[in-house]
Amino acid sequence: MKGHQVTIKDIAKELHISPSTVSRALKDHPDINPQTKKNVQDLAKKMNYKPNKVALSLLQQESKIIGVIIPEIIHHFFSTVISGIEKVANDAGYHIIICQSNESYLKEVENVQALLSSNIDGFIISMAKTTTRFDHFKDIEEVGVPVVFFDRPCEEIKADRVIVEDYIGAYNATMHLIENKCKNIVHLAGPQNLAIGIDRRNGFINALKEKRYPIHDYTIQYCDSFNHAQKLVPELLHVHPEIDGIFAVNDETAAGSMIAIKKLNKNIPADIAISGFTNSFISFMTDPELTTVDQKGYEMGMSAAQLLVNRMQSVEDFDPVTKVLQTELIIRKSSVR
Amino acid sequence: MKGHQVTIKDIAKELHISPSTVSRALKDHPDINPQTKKNVQDLAKKMNYKPNKVALSLLQQESKIIGVIIPEIIHHFFSTVISGIEKVANDAGYHIIICQSNESYLKEVENVQALLSSNIDGFIISMAKTTTRFDHFKDIEEVGVPVVFFDRPCEEIKADRVIVEDYIGAYNATMHLIENKCKNIVHLAGPQNLAIGIDRRNGFINALKEKRYPIHDYTIQYCDSFNHAQKLVPELLHVHPEIDGIFAVNDETAAGSMIAIKKLNKNIPADIAISGFTNSFISFMTDPELTTVDQKGYEMGMSAAQLLVNRMQSVEDFDPVTKVLQTELIIRKSSVR
DNA sequence: AGTGTTGTTTCAAACGTTTGCAACAAATCG
DNA sequence: CGATTTGTTGCAAACGTTTGAAACAACACT
């Protein structure tokens, strides 16, 4: 079925010279007779020769490929990050190979192993929600392939990372809701084994504490998806109609809440003010448009790739770097009253 | 910087046996002494040995990798397709490597070349909007690597493809608008060098013709992005306030239109009814929720991967297959009055 | 003793490429 | 004329793995 890629050997045979001469001729090596060079180069073009990257990778122990492992590509945030990674990686002569963990620990391990045995030059990783053991990352460390974590770093591994000011972002969003006269705000929080979950929750809580707002047993709800929010929010509002503000851990959850709230014929922002987190595409599709915290996906991708490129191209072993990006509160109509 | 992956040679040296014995021992070959086998397997586990896929790929001329080239990963439709591809590909023992063309012909060519020289076992491709020359696809054909096109096939290449009933989908959506008493519908159309652009446009036009609706010079507008729609729709409505229906080539464009229309204080669907195409995530984020044509992204990905796997695993050369998926009109509030 | 069988291991080639070194011819020098 | 230099090419090893064939020892059978 599969045909035959033209190789250096084919060219050599055709011209009755050795493969080494062909190789050198193609690289314009000064040792080669100009006429031979021309013959080789012409024939190579004519036969549509393409150097075999696999052979090169085996020989030179580098593949010019970066492995990217993310939870789910369908989330706009992650695809934005990938665009940022690709920009910087391509400019530096690298290609990327993207794997999804689908938020599954097992799939994440499998991906790491597969990439490790493919001579990948470096990793860019954002951990799955369900990952609580880290042997697979230790394996990477052991082999000595550089890793950069973004957004959801693994705390147990000494590696470069790019994160955003989650705490401050959450704090600012909460303060903004308070300034807009919310008296009873709940937080739809992310998983607490991830730093982003913890930090956003803490930013929220500390803003409330600073303003001496009471924290009830229902103030924190663990809910971080569109569907879950659609289900949970009506139940919550039924029991606690006094709620007048929601800070959601991400935009999907905020959007799910908005739809549920509008179905209850409550007005946003008049009855309930809402803020999300991420500033993804959907934050200006909703009606009213969603106040949110810009998570700088594209910059994050670029920074991660830049850190990795630096790491891959440097000889000595320098200490891990953590790059913290500033968030930005994007105020739209869902919270202003 | 980069350390050393454990190889078969390392194990061989350690146990004072030859690499071939190690190789066979690891594969449980019957020729090998059980004791030797155990020694090898134990040591391999202890040393955390992982077979080098690059060496295997070079030797066996197959990589178990599928190259996927899509226009833009940030579009929900494409990430949905990728999820479908990954599901089927992984189940069949393949990994995927994803490249974006960013709708650029040059980047598409570059991606094809890069993947071709990486011993990719097969391609899954959706063409860039700007691609009008097809030599790079011819190159793939020449080498004999199987290709499956999806959504935006290349008409010049004999290859498997998965598409949806674009014509019928567009026809049905238009009929639906007509049934909902639209008298003057415009179509925000996609590029006419892609079949999807042509087919959706034709489905729209033929529905109008069938109902003897007049087709004005402004009835077809070439506009297929969120931003462009936000800019174009107000201008259009200013000149032609009689417009009372919009059929957009995709959901992003429909969403952009909706936002623009609401800014003009017109009501959707009462003043203007709207249908999109794709049934992406955003179609139920908008307010009112968006009527659309389900483009079956996940199924499309699964079908494409399945066709490719069949092609890769079959020995003989059978004729290209075109799989046509049925669309489904999803009626939501943006069009019902 | 010679032949055959069985069990176990190693050798060598192959995949496509690069590269230090050796090889050889021709030209130049003293 | 012999020695050295210069220009050009080829050899062989290397990257990590697999695999047909060869090698070898131990043993059984005639």
XYZ file of C-alpha atoms (C1' of nucleotides) in Angstrom:
734
model
C 0.000 0.000 0.000
C 2.464 2.627 1.136
C 4.919 3.592 -1.567
C 8.489 4.643 -1.208
C 9.909 7.933 -0.033
C 12.936 8.957 -2.101
C 16.122 8.512 -0.063
C 19.694 9.611 -0.330
C 20.551 6.095 -1.367
C 18.250 6.284 -4.367
C 19.981 9.422 -5.530
C 23.388 7.878 -4.912
C 22.549 4.782 -6.919
C 21.180 6.833 -9.770
C 24.357 8.905 -10.027
C 26.758 6.052 -9.181
C 28.204 7.850 -6.211
C 28.138 7.153 -2.489
C 25.433 8.240 -0.069
C 27.918 10.331 1.873
C 28.722 12.372 -1.189
C 25.039 12.950 -1.766
C 24.522 13.983 1.817
C 27.355 16.483 1.627
C 26.315 17.771 -1.765
C 22.853 18.502 -0.430
C 24.310 20.484 2.447
C 26.579 22.461 0.148
C 29.683 21.087 1.821
C 32.857 22.788 0.429
C 34.606 19.458 -0.168
C 32.304 18.501 -3.002
C 32.957 19.126 -6.674
C 30.641 21.871 -7.902
C 29.538 19.755 -10.828
C 28.678 16.797 -8.592
C 26.884 19.167 -6.287
C 24.774 20.467 -9.110
C 23.973 16.981 -10.384
C 22.877 15.892 -6.946
C 20.836 18.958 -6.189
C 19.090 18.861 -9.532
C 18.256 15.216 -9.242
C 17.099 15.647 -5.659
C 14.689 18.318 -6.728
C 13.546 16.290 -9.701
C 12.923 13.199 -7.584
C 11.263 15.351 -4.935
C 13.620 14.227 -2.206
C 12.692 15.036 1.394
C 15.082 14.261 4.233
C 13.735 11.617 6.564
C 13.173 13.246 9.921
C 12.903 9.970 11.726
C 16.391 8.918 10.712
C 17.689 12.328 11.670
C 15.954 12.189 14.972
C 17.462 8.812 15.730
C 20.935 9.921 14.784
C 20.971 13.296 16.422
C 18.862 12.445 19.397
C 16.600 15.389 18.846
C 13.330 15.619 17.029
C 12.497 19.335 16.995
C 9.137 18.321 18.353
C 7.471 19.629 21.498
C 4.862 17.471 23.170
C 1.855 19.343 24.547
C -0.489 17.636 26.984
C -3.683 19.421 27.895
C -6.928 18.377 29.535
C -9.354 19.150 26.710
C -8.878 20.806 23.397
C -12.522 21.808 23.108
C -12.095 24.388 25.848
C -11.492 27.689 24.239
C -8.892 28.611 26.816
C -6.703 25.654 25.945
C -6.970 26.118 22.218
C -5.979 29.737 22.733
C -2.938 28.637 24.708
C -2.033 26.200 21.965
C -2.119 28.964 19.397
C 0.347 30.909 21.537
C 2.594 27.890 21.933
C 2.563 27.162 18.231
C 3.482 30.706 17.326
C 6.653 30.729 19.418
C 7.527 27.087 18.785
C 7.273 27.394 15.008
C 9.347 30.532 14.986
C 12.043 28.624 16.847
C 11.900 25.733 14.384
C 9.836 23.325 16.435
C 6.638 21.472 15.697
C 4.157 20.521 18.367
C 2.282 17.330 18.966
C -0.883 17.748 20.968
C -2.360 15.122 23.274
C -5.483 15.348 25.383
C -5.752 13.773 28.792
C -9.516 14.309 28.816
C -9.034 15.119 32.500
C -8.096 11.485 33.066
C -5.023 10.524 35.077
C -4.561 7.277 33.148
C -4.720 8.933 29.784
C -2.235 11.529 30.994
C 0.233 8.828 32.023
C -0.222 7.062 28.712
C 0.417 10.267 26.813
C 3.576 10.997 28.767
C 4.922 7.506 28.104
C 4.105 7.632 24.413
C 5.782 10.993 23.983
C 8.788 9.979 26.068
C 9.533 7.101 23.756
C 9.226 9.320 20.686
C 12.340 11.392 21.268
C 10.350 14.483 22.125
C 12.615 17.451 22.845
C 10.397 18.992 25.488
C 7.015 18.965 27.201
C 4.397 21.606 27.853
C 1.789 20.311 30.249
C -1.357 21.371 32.045
C -2.406 18.744 34.569
C -5.654 16.814 34.509
C -8.142 17.500 37.288
C -7.902 13.926 38.510
C -4.119 13.652 38.717
C -2.918 13.055 42.259
C 0.124 10.842 41.630
C 3.145 12.155 39.824
C 5.414 9.237 38.912
C 4.947 9.888 35.224
C 6.304 13.398 35.639
C 9.198 12.000 37.667
C 9.983 9.752 34.688
C 10.340 12.796 32.492
C 12.595 14.440 35.043
C 14.744 11.322 35.190
C 15.292 11.134 31.463
C 16.161 14.805 31.550
C 13.635 16.099 29.053
C 12.679 19.658 29.971
C 9.106 20.396 31.031
C 7.110 23.572 31.370
C 3.799 23.510 33.206
C 1.131 26.091 32.569
C -2.081 27.057 34.334
C -2.224 23.841 36.328
C 1.335 23.061 37.446
C 2.447 19.997 39.342
C 3.717 21.227 42.676
C 5.871 18.158 43.282
C 8.091 18.640 40.265
C 10.946 21.062 39.905
C 10.129 22.626 36.566
C 9.463 25.907 34.823
C 5.895 27.111 35.019
C 3.612 29.818 33.764
C 0.607 30.752 35.829
C -1.643 33.732 36.289
C -2.371 35.740 39.375
C -5.378 33.590 40.171
C -5.646 34.844 43.703
C -5.614 38.504 42.756
C -7.902 37.937 39.786
C -10.481 36.268 41.997
C -10.057 38.884 44.689
C -10.612 41.709 42.219
C -13.651 40.086 40.651
C -15.193 39.555 44.065
C -14.453 43.120 45.139
C -16.063 44.311 41.945
C -19.247 42.383 42.784
C -19.213 43.835 46.284
C -18.789 47.343 44.909
C -21.821 46.663 42.769
C -23.890 46.199 45.890
C -23.991 42.428 46.059
C -24.833 41.430 49.603
C -24.717 37.665 49.309
C -22.252 36.231 46.856
C -21.573 32.554 46.222
C -18.548 31.054 44.537
C -18.841 28.185 42.089
C -15.439 26.672 42.765
C -13.062 24.355 40.948
C -11.394 21.191 42.260
C -9.231 21.791 45.286
C -6.366 19.572 44.243
C -5.423 22.151 41.637
C -3.741 25.388 42.591
C -6.104 27.351 40.371
C -9.050 25.952 42.350
C -7.496 26.835 45.677
C -6.173 30.246 44.699
C -9.394 31.484 43.142
C -11.330 30.259 46.133
C -8.937 31.999 48.524
C -9.040 35.229 46.562
C -12.812 35.114 46.789
C -12.910 34.310 50.502
C -10.367 36.893 51.485
C -12.238 39.611 49.639
C -15.376 38.679 51.593
C -13.457 38.577 54.872
C -11.891 41.941 54.235
C -15.335 43.428 53.822
C -16.597 41.484 56.833
C -19.141 39.643 54.739
C -20.497 36.502 56.392
C -19.438 33.159 54.914
C -22.245 30.625 55.025
C -22.096 26.894 54.589
C -23.464 27.339 51.053
C -21.135 30.177 50.086
C -18.715 27.821 48.362
C -20.210 25.362 45.885
C -18.017 22.913 44.010
C -19.234 23.275 40.476
C -17.083 23.985 37.451
C -18.937 23.056 34.296
C -21.691 24.434 32.102
C -24.014 21.503 32.667
C -23.476 21.239 36.378
C -24.168 24.951 36.812
C -27.417 24.693 34.877
C -28.543 22.004 37.266
C -27.157 23.321 40.529
C -27.930 27.035 40.345
C -31.758 26.726 40.280
C -31.666 24.360 43.244
C -29.395 26.700 45.126
C -31.513 29.769 44.397
C -34.609 27.915 45.443
C -33.181 27.294 48.900
C -31.355 30.614 49.161
C -33.282 33.277 47.235
C -31.221 35.890 49.036
C -28.232 35.194 46.799
C -27.541 38.223 44.600
C -24.077 37.577 43.201
C -22.130 34.700 41.668
C -18.417 34.416 41.070
C -17.748 31.382 38.896
C -14.372 29.671 38.553
C -14.628 29.824 34.755
C -16.724 31.292 31.968
C -18.528 28.068 31.047
C -19.833 27.751 34.569
C -20.851 31.404 34.599
C -22.670 30.968 31.278
C -24.497 27.902 32.553
C -25.574 29.881 35.603
C -26.806 32.757 33.475
C -29.018 30.542 31.377
C -30.480 28.912 34.468
C -31.082 32.268 36.132
C -32.804 33.730 33.097
C -35.080 30.684 32.990
C -36.153 31.597 36.536
C -37.130 35.016 35.175
C -34.577 36.764 37.310
C -32.709 39.674 35.857
C -28.963 39.821 35.348
C -27.386 41.975 36.740
C -30.283 43.637 38.613
C -31.293 40.585 40.642
C -28.062 38.644 40.433
C -24.692 39.966 39.294
C -22.235 37.551 37.763
C -18.565 37.281 37.049
C -16.713 34.492 35.326
C -13.013 33.778 34.899
C -10.975 33.239 31.702
C -12.306 35.806 29.225
C -13.001 33.159 26.657
C -14.936 33.572 23.441
C -18.234 32.830 25.106
C -17.923 35.758 27.501
C -19.177 38.108 24.823
C -21.714 35.707 23.354
C -23.867 35.728 26.462
C -26.612 38.281 27.033
C -25.799 40.354 28.969
C -22.134 40.111 28.125
C -20.139 38.468 30.872
C -17.832 40.233 33.284
C -14.757 38.077 33.653
C -11.070 37.915 34.528
C -8.755 37.734 31.559
C -6.544 34.713 31.953
C -4.193 35.639 29.101
C -4.317 32.323 27.284
C -2.366 33.389 24.242
C 0.372 35.063 26.298
C 0.478 32.055 28.543
C 1.113 29.793 25.578
C 3.793 32.066 24.222
C 5.530 32.328 27.584
C 5.436 28.592 28.136
C 6.923 27.898 24.726
C 9.548 30.587 25.241
C 10.610 29.142 28.584
C 10.829 25.696 27.030
C 12.846 26.868 24.063
C 15.277 28.626 26.390
C 15.573 25.490 28.468
C 16.091 23.205 25.479
C 18.725 25.409 23.953
C 20.752 26.133 27.045
C 23.563 23.846 28.045
C 23.809 24.464 31.745
C 21.205 23.582 34.291
C 19.640 26.692 35.765
C 16.988 26.886 38.451
C 13.339 26.566 37.468
C 11.581 29.771 36.598
C 8.001 30.619 37.490
C 6.431 33.244 35.309
C 3.347 34.876 36.772
C 1.088 36.719 34.349
C -1.120 39.540 35.536
C -4.832 39.024 35.178
C -7.145 41.788 34.154
C -10.720 42.334 35.242
C -12.896 42.774 32.168
C -16.058 44.546 33.257
C -19.103 43.920 31.088
C -22.823 44.182 31.639
C -23.440 41.051 33.694
C -22.217 42.730 36.869
C -22.741 46.477 36.585
C -25.752 48.009 38.281
C 21.213 18.820 29.288
C 19.173 15.908 28.048
C 19.997 12.673 29.855
C 19.956 9.179 28.557
C 17.008 6.964 27.807
C 17.659 3.357 28.853
C 18.210 1.202 25.762
C 18.303 -2.475 24.993
C 22.066 -2.179 24.753
C 22.309 -0.952 28.317
C 20.404 -3.964 29.522
C 22.517 -6.270 27.360
C 25.746 -4.853 28.708
C 24.550 -5.116 32.278
C 23.658 -8.793 31.877
C 26.577 -9.684 29.583
C 24.326 -10.915 26.809
C 23.612 -9.652 23.316
C 21.033 -7.023 22.361
C 19.148 -9.535 20.250
C 18.631 -11.784 23.223
C 17.316 -8.855 25.210
C 14.974 -7.888 22.420
C 13.571 -11.393 22.191
C 13.353 -11.811 25.928
C 11.267 -8.663 26.176
C 8.871 -9.983 23.568
C 8.551 -13.333 25.283
C 10.046 -15.179 22.330
C 9.915 -18.994 22.866
C 13.578 -19.448 21.956
C 14.790 -17.715 25.070
C 15.738 -19.455 28.310
C 13.095 -18.725 30.939
C 15.729 -17.684 33.438
C 17.328 -15.248 31.001
C 13.881 -13.967 30.163
C 13.143 -13.280 33.796
C 16.490 -11.565 34.347
C 15.934 -9.332 31.375
C 12.355 -8.456 32.185
C 13.162 -7.723 35.805
C 16.085 -5.530 34.919
C 14.100 -3.764 32.210
C 11.425 -2.873 34.706
C 13.988 -1.833 37.276
C 15.810 0.385 34.832
C 12.489 1.740 33.574
C 13.166 0.721 29.986
C 10.931 2.160 27.274
C 11.257 1.011 23.673
C 12.426 3.809 21.409
C 9.630 4.527 18.984
C 11.825 6.472 16.637
C 14.108 3.507 16.052
C 11.078 1.287 15.569
C 9.529 3.714 13.184
C 12.694 3.834 11.122
C 13.008 0.091 11.006
C 9.425 -0.818 10.351
C 8.530 2.141 8.231
C 5.473 2.874 10.264
C 4.993 5.260 13.124
C 1.480 4.582 14.384
C 0.959 8.303 14.093
C -1.787 10.070 12.168
C -1.187 13.622 11.053
C -4.180 15.937 11.348
C -4.167 19.286 9.560
C -6.974 21.677 10.308
C -7.539 25.365 9.725
C -7.923 26.533 13.310
C -8.081 24.671 16.552
C -9.901 27.487 18.342
C -13.040 26.798 16.357
C -15.264 24.618 18.409
C -16.274 22.591 15.388
C -12.711 21.539 14.677
C -11.880 20.684 18.245
C -15.007 18.551 18.322
C -13.879 16.744 15.187
C -10.472 16.180 16.748
C -12.056 14.568 19.769
C -13.851 12.164 17.452
C -10.677 11.401 15.554
C -8.724 10.798 18.723
C -11.292 8.400 20.086
C -11.182 6.088 17.080
C -7.458 6.537 16.441
C -6.471 5.704 20.000
C -8.682 2.657 20.065
C -6.897 1.426 16.942
C -3.475 2.026 18.505
C -2.619 5.301 16.808
C -1.606 8.667 18.153
C -2.399 11.905 16.396
C -0.285 14.942 15.730
C -2.253 18.105 15.145
C -1.143 20.981 12.959
C -2.962 24.207 12.212
C -2.848 25.892 8.846
C -4.382 29.064 10.288
C -6.279 29.212 6.997
C -2.980 29.906 5.245
C -1.984 28.028 2.112
C 1.716 28.365 2.871
C 1.387 27.030 6.373
C -0.647 24.128 5.050
C 2.073 23.217 2.569
C 4.701 23.477 5.282
C 2.706 21.207 7.557
C 2.247 18.603 4.856
C 5.968 18.574 4.097
C 6.934 18.333 7.753
C 4.565 15.450 8.366
C 5.559 13.684 5.167
C 9.150 13.531 6.272
C 8.192 12.217 9.695
C 6.996 8.778 8.616
C 3.367 9.600 9.306
C 1.103 6.624 8.590
C -1.823 8.673 7.364
C -3.343 12.123 7.021
C -6.656 13.625 8.030
C -7.077 17.047 6.472
C -9.543 19.886 6.238
C -8.387 22.444 3.696
C -7.560 26.064 4.411
C -9.846 28.709 2.935
C -7.027 30.148 0.885
C -5.806 26.929 -0.717
C -6.203 26.948 -4.477
C -3.141 24.935 -5.542
C -2.829 21.303 -4.668
C 0.719 20.151 -5.379
C 1.317 19.405 -1.735
C -1.584 16.964 -1.722
C -0.244 15.426 -4.931
C 3.026 14.835 -3.084
C 1.195 12.810 -0.472
C -0.543 10.810 -3.165
C 2.795 10.120 -4.829
C 4.422 8.763 -1.706
C 1.357 6.624 -1.194
C 0.393 7.769 2.293
C -3.368 7.495 2.687
C -5.396 10.669 3.192
C -8.909 11.343 4.379
C -10.424 14.764 3.885
C -13.246 16.000 6.050
C -15.631 18.942 5.838
C -13.507 20.785 3.289
C -12.229 18.192 0.821
C -9.842 18.820 -2.031
C -11.780 18.048 -5.191
C -8.651 17.438 -7.265
C -7.401 14.532 -5.220
C -8.644 10.976 -5.308
C -9.075 10.284 -1.609
C -11.564 9.208 1.008
C -13.699 11.989 2.398
C -16.302 12.697 5.014
C -18.703 15.528 4.443
C -22.150 16.520 5.572
C -25.245 17.167 3.531
C -24.442 20.864 3.355
C -26.897 21.507 0.570
C -29.825 19.862 2.319
C -28.902 21.384 5.669
C -28.894 24.866 4.173
C -32.074 24.170 2.240
C -33.883 23.004 5.355
C -32.717 25.923 7.452
C -33.898 28.354 4.779
C -37.256 26.606 4.437
C -37.625 26.814 8.168
C -37.096 30.587 8.068
C -39.623 30.859 5.257
C -42.148 28.842 7.198
C -41.656 31.270 10.034
C -42.899 34.060 7.835
C -39.611 35.603 6.781
C -40.196 37.610 3.643
C -36.710 38.843 2.932
C -33.851 36.588 3.920
C -30.164 37.204 3.371
C -27.390 34.645 3.448
C -24.044 35.390 5.057
C -21.986 33.080 2.864
C -18.617 31.370 3.092
C -15.800 31.409 0.531
C -16.816 29.997 -2.831
C -13.653 28.037 -3.443
C -14.755 25.574 -0.782
C -17.521 23.088 -1.423
C -19.147 23.907 1.888
C -19.412 27.541 0.813
C -20.944 26.641 -2.534
C -23.289 23.951 -1.278
C -24.718 25.959 1.579
C -25.229 28.891 -0.734
C -26.962 26.705 -3.322
C -29.191 25.096 -0.712
C -30.222 28.563 0.381
C -30.824 29.863 -3.124
C -32.791 26.868 -4.290
C -35.093 27.072 -1.296
C -35.812 30.686 -2.178
C -36.344 29.817 -5.827
C -38.692 27.013 -4.991
C -40.841 29.413 -3.015
C -40.518 32.017 -5.779
C -38.831 34.473 -3.449
C -36.980 37.254 -5.237
C -33.207 37.209 -5.089
C -31.748 40.682 -4.819
C -28.226 41.837 -5.401
C -27.763 42.028 -1.635
C -29.289 38.638 -0.863
C -25.895 36.950 -0.733
C -23.243 38.589 1.407
C -19.789 37.104 1.735
C -19.194 37.193 5.430
C -18.166 34.263 7.572
C -16.737 35.474 10.847
C -17.955 36.874 14.151
C -16.179 40.182 13.733
C -17.111 40.733 10.129
C -20.769 40.060 10.891
C -20.754 42.569 13.731
C -19.510 45.181 11.326
C -21.458 44.257 8.207
C -24.930 43.505 9.554
C -25.695 47.003 10.899
C -24.605 48.565 7.604
C -26.733 46.127 5.684
C -29.806 46.684 7.845
C -29.382 50.401 7.541
C -29.640 50.225 3.750
C -32.205 47.397 3.696
C -34.432 47.644 6.761
C -36.845 45.269 5.042
C -34.576 42.289 5.840
C -36.316 40.010 8.330
C -34.275 36.792 8.209
C -30.622 35.774 8.195
C -29.131 32.413 7.358
C -25.464 32.420 8.335
C -22.876 29.980 7.027
C -21.743 29.202 10.573
C -22.654 29.834 14.191
C -19.950 32.420 14.864
C -21.288 34.593 12.085
C -24.836 34.131 13.323
C -23.775 35.088 16.848
C -22.002 38.193 15.585
C -25.142 39.166 13.713
C -27.308 38.653 16.781
C -25.204 40.933 18.905
C -25.243 43.612 16.231
C -28.998 43.316 15.774
C -29.710 43.546 19.466
C -27.576 46.681 19.635
C -29.966 48.196 17.041
C -32.804 47.442 19.454
C -34.406 45.035 17.061
C -35.964 41.900 18.407
C -34.873 38.360 17.575
C -36.855 36.500 16.285
C -39.813 38.935 16.012
C -38.064 41.492 13.787
C -35.365 39.287 12.378
C -35.213 35.494 12.538
C -31.814 33.834 12.472
C -30.318 30.463 11.741
C -26.691 29.442 11.970
C -24.876 26.317 10.851
C -22.697 23.911 12.897
C -24.485 23.513 16.228
C -21.406 24.493 18.137
C -21.178 25.260 21.808
C -22.054 28.906 21.299
C -25.414 28.102 19.771
C -26.922 27.677 23.192
C -24.949 30.486 24.824
C -26.668 33.181 22.809
C -29.916 34.810 23.878
C -32.240 33.772 22.359
C -30.692 30.393 21.757
C -29.630 29.914 18.168
C -31.428 27.774 15.618
C -28.767 25.922 13.661
C -27.908 22.927 11.524
C -26.072 20.184 13.344
C -22.884 19.462 11.450
C -22.043 16.313 13.427
C -18.477 17.216 14.273
C -17.792 14.301 16.585
C -19.246 11.747 14.168
C -17.331 13.351 11.369
C -14.082 12.901 13.263
C -14.886 9.306 14.094
C -15.830 8.493 10.501
C -12.714 10.137 9.117
C -10.473 8.221 11.493
C -12.310 4.992 10.757
C -11.921 5.429 7.017
C -8.242 6.143 7.483
C -7.659 3.158 9.734
C -9.372 0.907 7.199
C -7.231 2.356 4.449
C -4.000 1.993 6.411
C -4.687 -1.557 7.385
C -5.853 -2.884 4.053
C -3.374 -4.291 1.591
C -5.167 -3.816 -1.683
C -6.033 -0.520 -3.273
C -9.767 0.065 -3.269
C -11.624 3.026 -4.686
C -12.009 6.160 -2.586
C -15.048 6.300 -0.370
C -17.126 9.383 0.307
C -19.118 9.266 3.473
C -21.961 11.745 3.650
C -23.384 12.474 7.083
C -26.938 13.666 7.507
C -27.390 17.094 9.012
C -30.139 17.870 11.442
C -32.018 21.122 11.848
C -31.932 22.149 15.499
C -34.773 24.562 16.075
C -34.280 26.988 18.941
C -35.746 30.341 19.826
C -33.852 32.579 17.426
C -36.157 31.652 14.547
C -39.545 30.642 15.899
C -42.358 33.167 15.796
C 31.458 -42.549 15.950
C 28.415 -40.279 13.146
C 24.042 -38.068 12.550
C 20.187 -35.616 13.983
C 17.550 -32.915 17.229
C 16.748 -29.433 20.580
C 17.567 -25.364 23.172
C 19.860 -21.176 23.529
C 22.546 -17.497 21.997
C 24.938 -14.404 18.828
C 25.929 -12.302 14.312
C 24.905 -9.251 10.861
C 21.999 -6.646 8.113
C 18.530 -3.410 7.731
C 15.919 1.289 8.233
C 18.076 6.791 6.433
C 21.258 9.972 7.677
C 25.636 12.249 9.189
C 30.558 12.712 9.810
C 35.578 11.756 11.117
C 38.895 9.588 8.772
C 41.115 7.162 5.168
C 41.959 6.828 0.333
C 43.241 8.241 -3.985
C 44.494 11.090 -7.906
C 46.252 15.200 -9.582
C 48.759 19.201 -9.001
C 52.432 21.825 -6.818
C 56.708 22.445 -4.623
C 61.558 22.138 -3.497
C 62.082 12.991 -8.917
C 60.270 12.400 -4.455
C 57.494 14.770 -1.107
C 53.766 17.483 0.067
C 49.508 19.687 -0.679
C 44.887 20.049 -2.582
C 40.551 18.467 -4.194
C 37.281 14.950 -4.260
C 35.222 10.779 -2.897
C 34.202 6.598 -0.212
C 34.268 3.742 4.019
C 32.521 2.699 8.261
C 30.437 3.657 12.472
C 26.764 5.500 14.858
C 21.653 6.212 16.549
C 18.014 1.768 18.765
C 15.605 -1.978 17.314
C 14.207 -6.350 14.953
C 14.908 -10.751 12.752
C 16.583 -14.537 9.566
C 20.388 -17.268 9.702
C 24.315 -19.139 11.708
C 26.670 -20.979 15.619
C 27.270 -23.766 19.411
C 26.614 -27.002 23.130
C 24.211 -30.777 25.039
C 21.822 -34.658 24.329
C 19.536 -38.753 21.994
C 19.336 -42.054 18.494
C 21.139 -45.400 15.262
